[in-house]
Amino acid sequence: MSSIESVLHECRKFQPHELFVKHATISGIDSYHALCASADSDYASFWGGFARKEIDWKKAFNHILDESNIPFYRWFYDGELNASYNCLDRHLAKSSNKTAIIFEADDGSVSKVTYHELYIRVCKFSNALKDMGISHGDRVIIYMPMSIEAVVAMQACARIGAIHSVVFGGFSAKSLHERITDVGAKTIICANYGVRGGKSVPLKATVDEALSLGGCESVNKVIVYQRINQDTPWSLDRDFWWHELVENASDYCEPVWVNSEHPLFILYTSGSTGKPKGVQHSTGGYLLGTIMSMKWVFDFKDEDIFWCTADVGWITGHSYVAYGPLAIGGTQVLFEGIPTYPDAGRFWQMIEKHKVSIFYTAPTAIRSLIKVGADFPGKYDLSSLRLLGTVGEPINPEAWMWYFQEIGKERCPIVDTWWQTETGAHMIAPLPGAVATKPGSCTLPLPGIIMDIVDEEGNHVEGVGGGLLVAKKPWPSMIRSIWGDPERFKKSYFPTELKGAYLAGDSAHRDEDGYYWIMGRIDDVLNVSGHRLGTMEIESALVANPLVAEAAVVGKPHEIKGESVIAYVVLKGLRPEGDEAKRIVAELREWVGKEIGPIAKPDEIRFGDNLPKTRSGKIMRRLLRSLAKGEEITSDISTLDNPSILEQLKQSVI
Ligand code: WTA
């Protein structure tokens, strides 16, 4: 409870800096309240108005919100548009020569593309995809490192109406395979290698391995971007080099106009079962969410240089790298490498070099940079910054203060943005020229986003109090379904007891100012370094190992990562000890790395002859969580079938 208590006792409050307020798009708390009031008085028209103003429609919509088949909401559903047209073509008249992307490679080399150049590259690659037989509604898997090409690949899919599903480059062949088959992909776009922290990572070889696992008959082409000139495994009849395909491709490609509800992409995320969920997003509503949050929360101005450090493999990299910044015609930095290479000053050095004005990163990154290099920011000129942001996990007040003082020099507001893969865009975050911030709180919902805290029966919690975080009304950028499993969508997010509200899966607390404080997940989902991991996914990976009989995974608070993964394992053979235990731990960690990806490797593995269970056979996870934290078990364990194994499970092998 200590971290929860520490945020709840936090009472510092920072008013937005005068200078910031003066130039802010939404300036002063009254403007914020006025926007909220306008959403309250006519909810649908509020969003409809922004959708008409901010998006270029090929065919204007007449209907804003369809609620005839709840919870399968449809927004702007008789309108037609193209996301890539909105991100590129519409800026050409005014901003053809404006820099769209400043790409910095792992080794520090920089390349820039203007809107016109990016447009040409997207058109050429779109034509290449069409030549490969990809068309409207086909699914394309993208398994790429951070690169201009990754953005081109996503935009090109959007341009021709294909549905992309980006898989983070750190996922294993097994995880990639699961996503390829679930989504029924026709083509895979990958790089031959990724380059991070001075090392190359073989991506194409992983694609080959995934495809060899069977059940991937739908995939008949693999397009490979040559990141480095190094041996690449090749299949002559199936594999194509990106550069050869675009060489003679035409540089004009008419966008395919799609319905507003056409799925722009599917992105897999962890849930509380062993199988990741394919979160399906729309085109029109999603785009509107990214645009409005770029303007309201990032207070984006034409001359800003925006940098979101998230990988395109996560939702943050979709909304605030591949779509949001381009949809509003902004300039952004795209970074291939990692924050600690060649040293822990890399982020700050890049902010100075590219004159970044808006910087958006994860609390984990901030915490690790405090730990390994607190004196680095002092070496660089960070005066270009005017706004800072965080995302992905709660930020502890200490890290918030460091970010505020050392990076923002107490000038830059911090926007702590709460949202999810499923919400598509920011939901709760301060509008920086209007809402005062408190370290550790994501503050107040965006205008038109109607959040609440309820108890388990769905009753509103009045005033100061805690409970389940829900959204009481639909919003344009919300998840539309789980790919191939609409029933699971309904059950996971709209459980009947919540009377139609969207269940976020987080618990939250509301303070005396109505500010939201996120307390963490209420389901079996861990948040490790800002990445969502299902405990069940890791458990199923462990029990798939021939040595393992049973496994239970829980999270434990971690200073830098937020949470770390602790696995309790029962082997089929005897409980191992000493060197043998160490050997098996190493083997199981490797195994999980191969089954899911290195991010899911348990930080600790503990062996027992059994797991603590009730007499009815239910694993007592509460006890396992206490054991992981090293807490004395003081609760009643009389219902426990086998109390003696608690002693064994106290011991960690690594
Ligand atoms: C957590 C990432 C506290 C939360 C955009 C949520 C946060 C999950 C915050 C979604 C925040 C995200 N403060 N917790 N500002 N932002 N979370 O789908 O538990 O990868 O449910 O989306 O991250 O993670 P996801």
Coordinates of C-alpha atoms and ligand atoms in Angstrom, one line a residue, residues 269 314-316 360 390-395 416-422 428 442 504-506 518-521 527 530-532, ligand 1:
T269 CA -2.8 -6.2 -26.2
W314 CA 2.4 0.0 -29.1
I315 CA -0.7 2.2 -29.2
T316 CA 1.2 5.3 -28.2
Y360 CA 6.5 12.6 -24.4
T390 CA 4.1 10.9 -19.5
V391 CA 2.1 7.9 -20.4
G392 CA 1.7 4.2 -19.7
E393 CA 1.8 3.8 -16.0
P394 CA 1.4 5.9 -12.8
I395 CA 4.3 8.3 -12.2
D416 CA 0.3 12.9 -17.3
T417 CA -1.9 11.2 -19.8
W418 CA -4.1 8.3 -18.8
W419 CA -5.4 6.2 -21.7
Q420 CA -5.3 2.7 -23.1
T421 CA -4.8 0.7 -26.3
E422 CA -8.6 0.4 -26.2
I428 CA -7.8 11.8 -18.6
C442 CA -3.6 12.5 -14.4
A504 CA -11.2 0.3 -18.1
G505 CA -9.7 -2.4 -15.9
D506 CA -8.0 0.1 -13.6
I518 CA -4.8 5.9 -11.1
M519 CA -4.1 3.1 -8.6
G520 CA -3.3 0.2 -11.0
R521 CA -5.0 -2.7 -12.7
N527 CA 2.4 -3.2 -16.1
G530 CA 4.8 0.6 -19.2
H531 CA 4.1 -2.6 -21.1
R532 CA 1.0 -4.6 -20.5
Ligands
WTA1 C1 -1.8 2.1 -17.4 C2 -0.9 2.7 -22.9 C3 -1.5 5.6 -14.7 C4 -3.2 1.8 -17.0 C5 -1.4 4.1 -23.4 C6 -3.9 1.4 -18.3 C7 -1.6 4.5 -16.7 C8 -2.8 0.7 -19.1 C9 -1.4 5.8 -17.4 C10 -3.0 0.8 -20.5 C11 -1.2 6.9 -16.6 C12 -1.6 4.2 -18.9 N1 -1.3 6.8 -15.3 N2 -1.6 4.4 -15.4 N3 -1.0 8.1 -17.1 N4 -1.4 5.5 -18.7 N5 -1.7 3.6 -17.7 O1 -3.0 -0.4 -23.3 O2 -3.2 0.7 -16.1 O3 -0.5 -0.2 -23.1 O4 -5.0 0.6 -18.1 O5 -1.9 1.8 -23.2 O6 -1.6 1.4 -18.7 O7 -1.9 0.3 -21.2 P1 -1.8 0.3 -22.8

